[in-house]
C-alpha cells in the first residue's frame, strides 16, 4: 500500500528544521520538535500516511508563521 504514503519521518523532520524548529528531542521513545516554546509530536512510524501528514501540516500551520511556512 505504498501509494498511501505521503512523507517519511526523516524528510518531515528535515523540513521542520529548515523552518527553524529544533529537535528532535526524544522522550520515552517519542520524538518532539520545538518552535518558540511550542511542541509538535512526530509520529513513531518511519512513513506517514496521507491522513497523518495532513494532520501534521495542520499542526505546523498553527505554530509557524506564514512567511516561514512558504519558505
PDB file of N, CA and C in Angstrom:
ATOM      1  N   UNK A   1       0.829  -1.189   0.000  1.00  0.00           N
ATOM      2  CA  UNK A   1       0.000   0.000   0.000  1.00  0.00           C
ATOM      3  C   UNK A   1       0.877   1.256   0.000  1.00  0.00           C
ATOM      4  N   UNK A   2       1.932   1.231  -0.781  1.00  0.00           N
ATOM      5  CA  UNK A   2       2.885   2.339  -0.860  1.00  0.00           C
ATOM      6  C   UNK A   2       2.258   3.629  -1.377  1.00  0.00           C
ATOM      7  N   UNK A   3       1.204   3.545  -2.191  1.00  0.00           N
ATOM      8  CA  UNK A   3       0.628   4.762  -2.759  1.00  0.00           C
ATOM      9  C   UNK A   3      -0.137   5.576  -1.715  1.00  0.00           C
ATOM     10  N   UNK A   4      -0.271   5.066  -0.494  1.00  0.00           N
ATOM     11  CA  UNK A   4      -0.922   5.795   0.585  1.00  0.00           C
ATOM     12  C   UNK A   4       0.098   6.558   1.445  1.00  0.00           C
ATOM     13  N   UNK A   5       1.380   6.488   1.088  1.00  0.00           N
ATOM     14  CA  UNK A   5       2.436   7.135   1.858  1.00  0.00           C
ATOM     15  C   UNK A   5       2.658   8.555   1.331  1.00  0.00           C
ATOM     16  N   UNK A   6       2.617   9.524   2.241  1.00  0.00           N
ATOM     17  CA  UNK A   6       2.772  10.923   1.846  1.00  0.00           C
ATOM     18  C   UNK A   6       4.184  11.450   2.091  1.00  0.00           C
ATOM     19  N   UNK A   7       4.826  10.981   3.163  1.00  0.00           N
ATOM     20  CA  UNK A   7       6.113  11.549   3.561  1.00  0.00           C
ATOM     21  C   UNK A   7       6.798  10.585   4.515  1.00  0.00           C
ATOM     22  N   UNK A   8       8.129  10.635   4.547  1.00  0.00           N
ATOM     23  CA  UNK A   8       8.800   9.820   5.559  1.00  0.00           C
ATOM     24  C   UNK A   8       9.244  10.719   6.715  1.00  0.00           C
ATOM     25  N   UNK A   9       9.493  10.095   7.850  1.00  0.00           N
ATOM     26  CA  UNK A   9       9.801  10.811   9.081  1.00  0.00           C
ATOM     27  C   UNK A   9      11.026  11.709   8.942  1.00  0.00           C
ATOM     28  N   UNK A  10      12.086  11.209   8.344  1.00  0.00           N
ATOM     29  CA  UNK A  10      13.319  11.998   8.206  1.00  0.00           C
ATOM     30  C   UNK A  10      13.117  13.234   7.346  1.00  0.00           C
ATOM     31  N   UNK A  11      12.370  13.111   6.260  1.00  0.00           N
ATOM     32  CA  UNK A  11      12.104  14.262   5.394  1.00  0.00           C
ATOM     33  C   UNK A  11      11.271  15.307   6.131  1.00  0.00           C
ATOM     34  N   UNK A  12      10.299  14.854   6.901  1.00  0.00           N
ATOM     35  CA  UNK A  12       9.454  15.770   7.665  1.00  0.00           C
ATOM     36  C   UNK A  12      10.281  16.526   8.707  1.00  0.00           C
ATOM     37  N   UNK A  13      11.130  15.813   9.426  1.00  0.00           N
ATOM     38  CA  UNK A  13      11.989  16.443  10.432  1.00  0.00           C
ATOM     39  C   UNK A  13      12.946  17.435   9.770  1.00  0.00           C
ATOM     40  N   UNK A  14      13.504  17.079   8.623  1.00  0.00           N
ATOM     41  CA  UNK A  14      14.409  17.987   7.895  1.00  0.00           C
ATOM     42  C   UNK A  14      13.698  19.272   7.497  1.00  0.00           C
ATOM     43  N   UNK A  15      12.468  19.147   7.012  1.00  0.00           N
ATOM     44  CA  UNK A  15      11.708  20.329   6.601  1.00  0.00           C
ATOM     45  C   UNK A  15      11.407  21.220   7.807  1.00  0.00           C
ATOM     46  N   UNK A  16      11.060  20.601   8.939  1.00  0.00           N
ATOM     47  CA  UNK A  16      10.812  21.403  10.138  1.00  0.00           C
ATOM     48  C   UNK A  16      12.076  22.125  10.582  1.00  0.00           C
ATOM     49  N   UNK A  17      13.226  21.490  10.460  1.00  0.00           N
ATOM     50  CA  UNK A  17      14.493  22.147  10.811  1.00  0.00           C
ATOM     51  C   UNK A  17      14.750  23.343   9.905  1.00  0.00           C
ATOM     52  N   UNK A  18      14.414  23.221   8.619  1.00  0.00           N
ATOM     53  CA  UNK A  18      14.560  24.347   7.686  1.00  0.00           C
ATOM     54  C   UNK A  18      13.689  25.516   8.120  1.00  0.00           C
ATOM     55  N   UNK A  19      12.586  25.215   8.804  1.00  0.00           N
ATOM     56  CA  UNK A  19      11.658  26.244   9.272  1.00  0.00           C
ATOM     57  C   UNK A  19      11.997  26.704  10.693  1.00  0.00           C
ATOM     58  N   UNK A  20      13.220  26.406  11.136  1.00  0.00           N
ATOM     59  CA  UNK A  20      13.738  26.828  12.445  1.00  0.00           C
ATOM     60  C   UNK A  20      13.129  26.110  13.644  1.00  0.00           C
ATOM     61  N   UNK A  21      12.560  24.939  13.438  1.00  0.00           N
ATOM     62  CA  UNK A  21      12.181  24.086  14.560  1.00  0.00           C
ATOM     63  C   UNK A  21      13.465  23.453  15.077  1.00  0.00           C
ATOM     64  N   UNK A  22      13.521  23.151  16.361  1.00  0.00           N
ATOM     65  CA  UNK A  22      14.681  22.445  16.896  1.00  0.00           C
ATOM     66  C   UNK A  22      14.262  21.043  17.322  1.00  0.00           C
ATOM     67  N   UNK A  23      15.231  20.160  17.333  1.00  0.00           N
ATOM     68  CA  UNK A  23      14.953  18.770  17.704  1.00  0.00           C
ATOM     69  C   UNK A  23      15.395  17.856  16.587  1.00  0.00           C
ATOM     70  N   UNK A  24      15.003  16.634  16.615  1.00  0.00           N
ATOM     71  CA  UNK A  24      14.001  16.087  17.525  1.00  0.00           C
ATOM     72  C   UNK A  24      14.585  15.784  18.899  1.00  0.00           C
ATOM     73  N   UNK A  25      13.736  15.959  19.888  1.00  0.00           N
ATOM     74  CA  UNK A  25      14.057  15.584  21.259  1.00  0.00           C
ATOM     75  C   UNK A  25      13.287  14.306  21.536  1.00  0.00           C
ATOM     76  N   UNK A  26      13.983  13.306  22.054  1.00  0.00           N
ATOM     77  CA  UNK A  26      13.334  12.030  22.317  1.00  0.00           C
ATOM     78  C   UNK A  26      13.028  11.898  23.801  1.00  0.00           C
ATOM     79  N   UNK A  27      11.765  11.647  24.113  1.00  0.00           N
ATOM     80  CA  UNK A  27      11.317  11.446  25.487  1.00  0.00           C
ATOM     81  C   UNK A  27      10.419  10.216  25.503  1.00  0.00           C
ATOM     82  N   UNK A  28      10.807   9.226  26.279  1.00  0.00           N
ATOM     83  CA  UNK A  28      10.021   7.989  26.429  1.00  0.00           C
ATOM     84  C   UNK A  28       9.708   7.353  25.076  1.00  0.00           C
ATOM     85  N   UNK A  29      10.686   7.370  24.178  1.00  0.00           N
ATOM     86  CA  UNK A  29      10.517   6.735  22.879  1.00  0.00           C
ATOM     87  C   UNK A  29       9.732   7.550  21.864  1.00  0.00           C
ATOM     88  N   UNK A  30       9.327   8.765  22.202  1.00  0.00           N
ATOM     89  CA  UNK A  30       8.609   9.642  21.282  1.00  0.00           C
ATOM     90  C   UNK A  30       9.520  10.782  20.864  1.00  0.00           C
ATOM     91  N   UNK A  31       9.350  11.258  19.634  1.00  0.00           N
ATOM     92  CA  UNK A  31      10.133  12.388  19.134  1.00  0.00           C
ATOM     93  C   UNK A  31       9.260  13.636  19.121  1.00  0.00           C
ATOM     94  N   UNK A  32       9.873  14.749  19.512  1.00  0.00           N
ATOM     95  CA  UNK A  32       9.188  16.029  19.543  1.00  0.00           C
ATOM     96  C   UNK A  32      10.065  17.081  18.884  1.00  0.00           C
ATOM     97  N   UNK A  33       9.435  18.013  18.185  1.00  0.00           N
ATOM     98  CA  UNK A  33      10.117  19.157  17.605  1.00  0.00           C
ATOM     99  C   UNK A  33       9.613  20.401  18.334  1.00  0.00           C
ATOM    100  N   UNK A  34      10.517  21.359  18.562  1.00  0.00           N
ATOM    101  CA  UNK A  34      10.190  22.568  19.315  1.00  0.00           C
ATOM    102  C   UNK A  34      10.303  23.801  18.435  1.00  0.00           C
ATOM    103  N   UNK A  35       9.411  24.764  18.690  1.00  0.00           N
ATOM    104  CA  UNK A  35       9.432  26.021  17.948  1.00  0.00           C
ATOM    105  C   UNK A  35       8.925  27.126  18.869  1.00  0.00           C
ATOM    106  N   UNK A  36       9.822  27.990  19.324  1.00  0.00           N
ATOM    107  CA  UNK A  36       9.465  29.119  20.194  1.00  0.00           C
ATOM    108  C   UNK A  36       8.557  28.688  21.346  1.00  0.00           C
ATOM    109  N   UNK A  37       8.933  27.620  22.025  1.00  0.00           N
ATOM    110  CA  UNK A  37       8.170  27.152  23.171  1.00  0.00           C
ATOM    111  C   UNK A  37       6.981  26.272  22.844  1.00  0.00           C
ATOM    112  N   UNK A  38       6.683  26.115  21.578  1.00  0.00           N
ATOM    113  CA  UNK A  38       5.577  25.237  21.160  1.00  0.00           C
ATOM    114  C   UNK A  38       6.155  23.891  20.773  1.00  0.00           C
ATOM    115  N   UNK A  39       5.373  22.839  20.952  1.00  0.00           N
ATOM    116  CA  UNK A  39       5.843  21.474  20.724  1.00  0.00           C
ATOM    117  C   UNK A  39       4.938  20.768  19.726  1.00  0.00           C
ATOM    118  N   UNK A  40       5.559  20.015  18.815  1.00  0.00           N
ATOM    119  CA  UNK A  40       4.802  19.151  17.913  1.00  0.00           C
ATOM    120  C   UNK A  40       5.375  17.742  18.047  1.00  0.00           C
ATOM    121  N   UNK A  41       4.489  16.786  18.261  1.00  0.00           N
ATOM    122  CA  UNK A  41       4.899  15.384  18.378  1.00  0.00           C
ATOM    123  C   UNK A  41       5.035  14.797  16.979  1.00  0.00           C
ATOM    124  N   UNK A  42       6.121  14.081  16.753  1.00  0.00           N
ATOM    125  CA  UNK A  42       6.363  13.421  15.469  1.00  0.00           C
ATOM    126  C   UNK A  42       5.958  11.955  15.622  1.00  0.00           C
ATOM    127  N   UNK A  43       5.088  11.457  14.748  1.00  0.00           N
ATOM    128  CA  UNK A  43       4.680  10.049  14.857  1.00  0.00           C
ATOM    129  C   UNK A  43       5.880   9.102  14.796  1.00  0.00           C
ATOM    130  N   UNK A  44       5.757   7.967  15.451  1.00  0.00           N
ATOM    131  CA  UNK A  44       6.845   6.988  15.506  1.00  0.00           C
ATOM    132  C   UNK A  44       7.062   6.253  14.190  1.00  0.00           C
ATOM    133  N   UNK A  45       6.061   6.194  13.340  1.00  0.00           N
ATOM    134  CA  UNK A  45       6.186   5.478  12.080  1.00  0.00           C
ATOM    135  C   UNK A  45       7.246   6.133  11.194  1.00  0.00           C
ATOM    136  N   UNK A  46       7.988   5.326  10.459  1.00  0.00           N
ATOM    137  CA  UNK A  46       9.012   5.863   9.558  1.00  0.00           C
ATOM    138  C   UNK A  46       8.393   6.526   8.332  1.00  0.00           C
ATOM    139  N   UNK A  47       7.206   6.088   7.934  1.00  0.00           N
ATOM    140  CA  UNK A  47       6.498   6.694   6.803  1.00  0.00           C
ATOM    141  C   UNK A  47       5.112   7.107   7.268  1.00  0.00           C
ATOM    142  N   UNK A  48       4.677   8.295   6.864  1.00  0.00           N
ATOM    143  CA  UNK A  48       3.389   8.822   7.283  1.00  0.00           C
ATOM    144  C   UNK A  48       2.360   8.620   6.182  1.00  0.00           C
ATOM    145  N   UNK A  49       1.152   8.245   6.570  1.00  0.00           N
ATOM    146  CA  UNK A  49       0.060   8.148   5.610  1.00  0.00           C
ATOM    147  C   UNK A  49      -0.387   9.558   5.239  1.00  0.00           C
ATOM    148  N   UNK A  50      -1.196   9.649   4.223  1.00  0.00           N
ATOM    149  CA  UNK A  50      -1.707  10.951   3.795  1.00  0.00           C
ATOM    150  C   UNK A  50      -2.493  11.605   4.924  1.00  0.00           C
ATOM    151  N   UNK A  51      -3.311  10.830   5.634  1.00  0.00           N
ATOM    152  CA  UNK A  51      -4.104  11.379   6.739  1.00  0.00           C
ATOM    153  C   UNK A  51      -3.205  11.912   7.858  1.00  0.00           C
ATOM    154  N   UNK A  52      -2.172  11.165   8.220  1.00  0.00           N
ATOM    155  CA  UNK A  52      -1.235  11.625   9.250  1.00  0.00           C
ATOM    156  C   UNK A  52      -0.529  12.895   8.797  1.00  0.00           C
ATOM    157  N   UNK A  53      -0.097  12.915   7.535  1.00  0.00           N
ATOM    158  CA  UNK A  53       0.624  14.064   7.008  1.00  0.00           C
ATOM    159  C   UNK A  53      -0.259  15.310   7.019  1.00  0.00           C
ATOM    160  N   UNK A  54      -1.516  15.171   6.623  1.00  0.00           N
ATOM    161  CA  UNK A  54      -2.445  16.310   6.650  1.00  0.00           C
ATOM    162  C   UNK A  54      -2.594  16.857   8.069  1.00  0.00           C
ATOM    163  N   UNK A  55      -2.721  15.954   9.036  1.00  0.00           N
ATOM    164  CA  UNK A  55      -2.840  16.376  10.429  1.00  0.00           C
ATOM    165  C   UNK A  55      -1.591  17.135  10.868  1.00  0.00           C
ATOM    166  N   UNK A  56      -0.415  16.608  10.530  1.00  0.00           N
ATOM    167  CA  UNK A  56       0.844  17.253  10.906  1.00  0.00           C
ATOM    168  C   UNK A  56       0.986  18.626  10.262  1.00  0.00           C
ATOM    169  N   UNK A  57       0.613  18.727   8.992  1.00  0.00           N
ATOM    170  CA  UNK A  57       0.679  20.018   8.295  1.00  0.00           C
ATOM    171  C   UNK A  57      -0.223  21.029   8.993  1.00  0.00           C
ATOM    172  N   UNK A  58      -1.408  20.596   9.378  1.00  0.00           N
ATOM    173  CA  UNK A  58      -2.339  21.475  10.089  1.00  0.00           C
ATOM    174  C   UNK A  58      -1.721  21.962  11.404  1.00  0.00           C
ATOM    175  N   UNK A  59      -1.068  21.075  12.139  1.00  0.00           N
ATOM    176  CA  UNK A  59      -0.421  21.438  13.399  1.00  0.00           C
ATOM    177  C   UNK A  59       0.722  22.427  13.170  1.00  0.00           C
ATOM    178  N   UNK A  60       1.518  22.200  12.143  1.00  0.00           N
ATOM    179  CA  UNK A  60       2.635  23.107  11.834  1.00  0.00           C
ATOM    180  C   UNK A  60       2.098  24.480  11.450  1.00  0.00           C
ATOM    181  N   UNK A  61       1.017  24.525  10.682  1.00  0.00           N
ATOM    182  CA  UNK A  61       0.436  25.803  10.278  1.00  0.00           C
ATOM    183  C   UNK A  61      -0.037  26.612  11.477  1.00  0.00           C
ATOM    184  N   UNK A  62      -0.489  25.951  12.519  1.00  0.00           N
ATOM    185  CA  UNK A  62      -0.927  26.657  13.725  1.00  0.00           C
ATOM    186  C   UNK A  62       0.258  27.259  14.477  1.00  0.00           C
ATOM    187  N   UNK A  63       1.445  26.673  14.302  1.00  0.00           N
ATOM    188  CA  UNK A  63       2.622  27.088  15.061  1.00  0.00           C
ATOM    189  C   UNK A  63       3.491  28.081  14.289  1.00  0.00           C
ATOM    190  N   UNK A  64       3.824  27.770  13.056  1.00  0.00           N
ATOM    191  CA  UNK A  64       4.783  28.567  12.277  1.00  0.00           C
ATOM    192  C   UNK A  64       4.095  29.746  11.595  1.00  0.00           C
ATOM    193  N   UNK A  65       4.855  30.795  11.389  1.00  0.00           N
ATOM    194  CA  UNK A  65       4.321  31.964  10.697  1.00  0.00           C
ATOM    195  C   UNK A  65       4.138  31.662   9.213  1.00  0.00           C
ATOM    196  N   UNK A  66       3.305  32.439   8.567  1.00  0.00           N
ATOM    197  CA  UNK A  66       3.042  32.257   7.145  1.00  0.00           C
ATOM    198  C   UNK A  66       4.316  32.396   6.327  1.00  0.00           C
ATOM    199  N   UNK A  67       5.162  33.361   6.679  1.00  0.00           N
ATOM    200  CA  UNK A  67       6.407  33.581   5.942  1.00  0.00           C
ATOM    201  C   UNK A  67       7.300  32.347   5.995  1.00  0.00           C
ATOM    202  N   UNK A  68       7.462  31.772   7.167  1.00  0.00           N
ATOM    203  CA  UNK A  68       8.304  30.580   7.298  1.00  0.00           C
ATOM    204  C   UNK A  68       7.672  29.384   6.604  1.00  0.00           C
ATOM    205  N   UNK A  69       6.364  29.286   6.655  1.00  0.00           N
ATOM    206  CA  UNK A  69       5.663  28.165   6.036  1.00  0.00           C
ATOM    207  C   UNK A  69       5.862  28.180   4.522  1.00  0.00           C
ATOM    208  N   UNK A  70       5.872  29.351   3.910  1.00  0.00           N
ATOM    209  CA  UNK A  70       6.000  29.452   2.459  1.00  0.00           C
ATOM    210  C   UNK A  70       7.444  29.344   1.999  1.00  0.00           C
ATOM    211  N   UNK A  71       8.401  29.373   2.916  1.00  0.00           N
ATOM    212  CA  UNK A  71       9.821  29.254   2.584  1.00  0.00           C
ATOM    213  C   UNK A  71      10.053  27.872   2.099  1.00  0.00           C
TER     214      UNK A  71
END
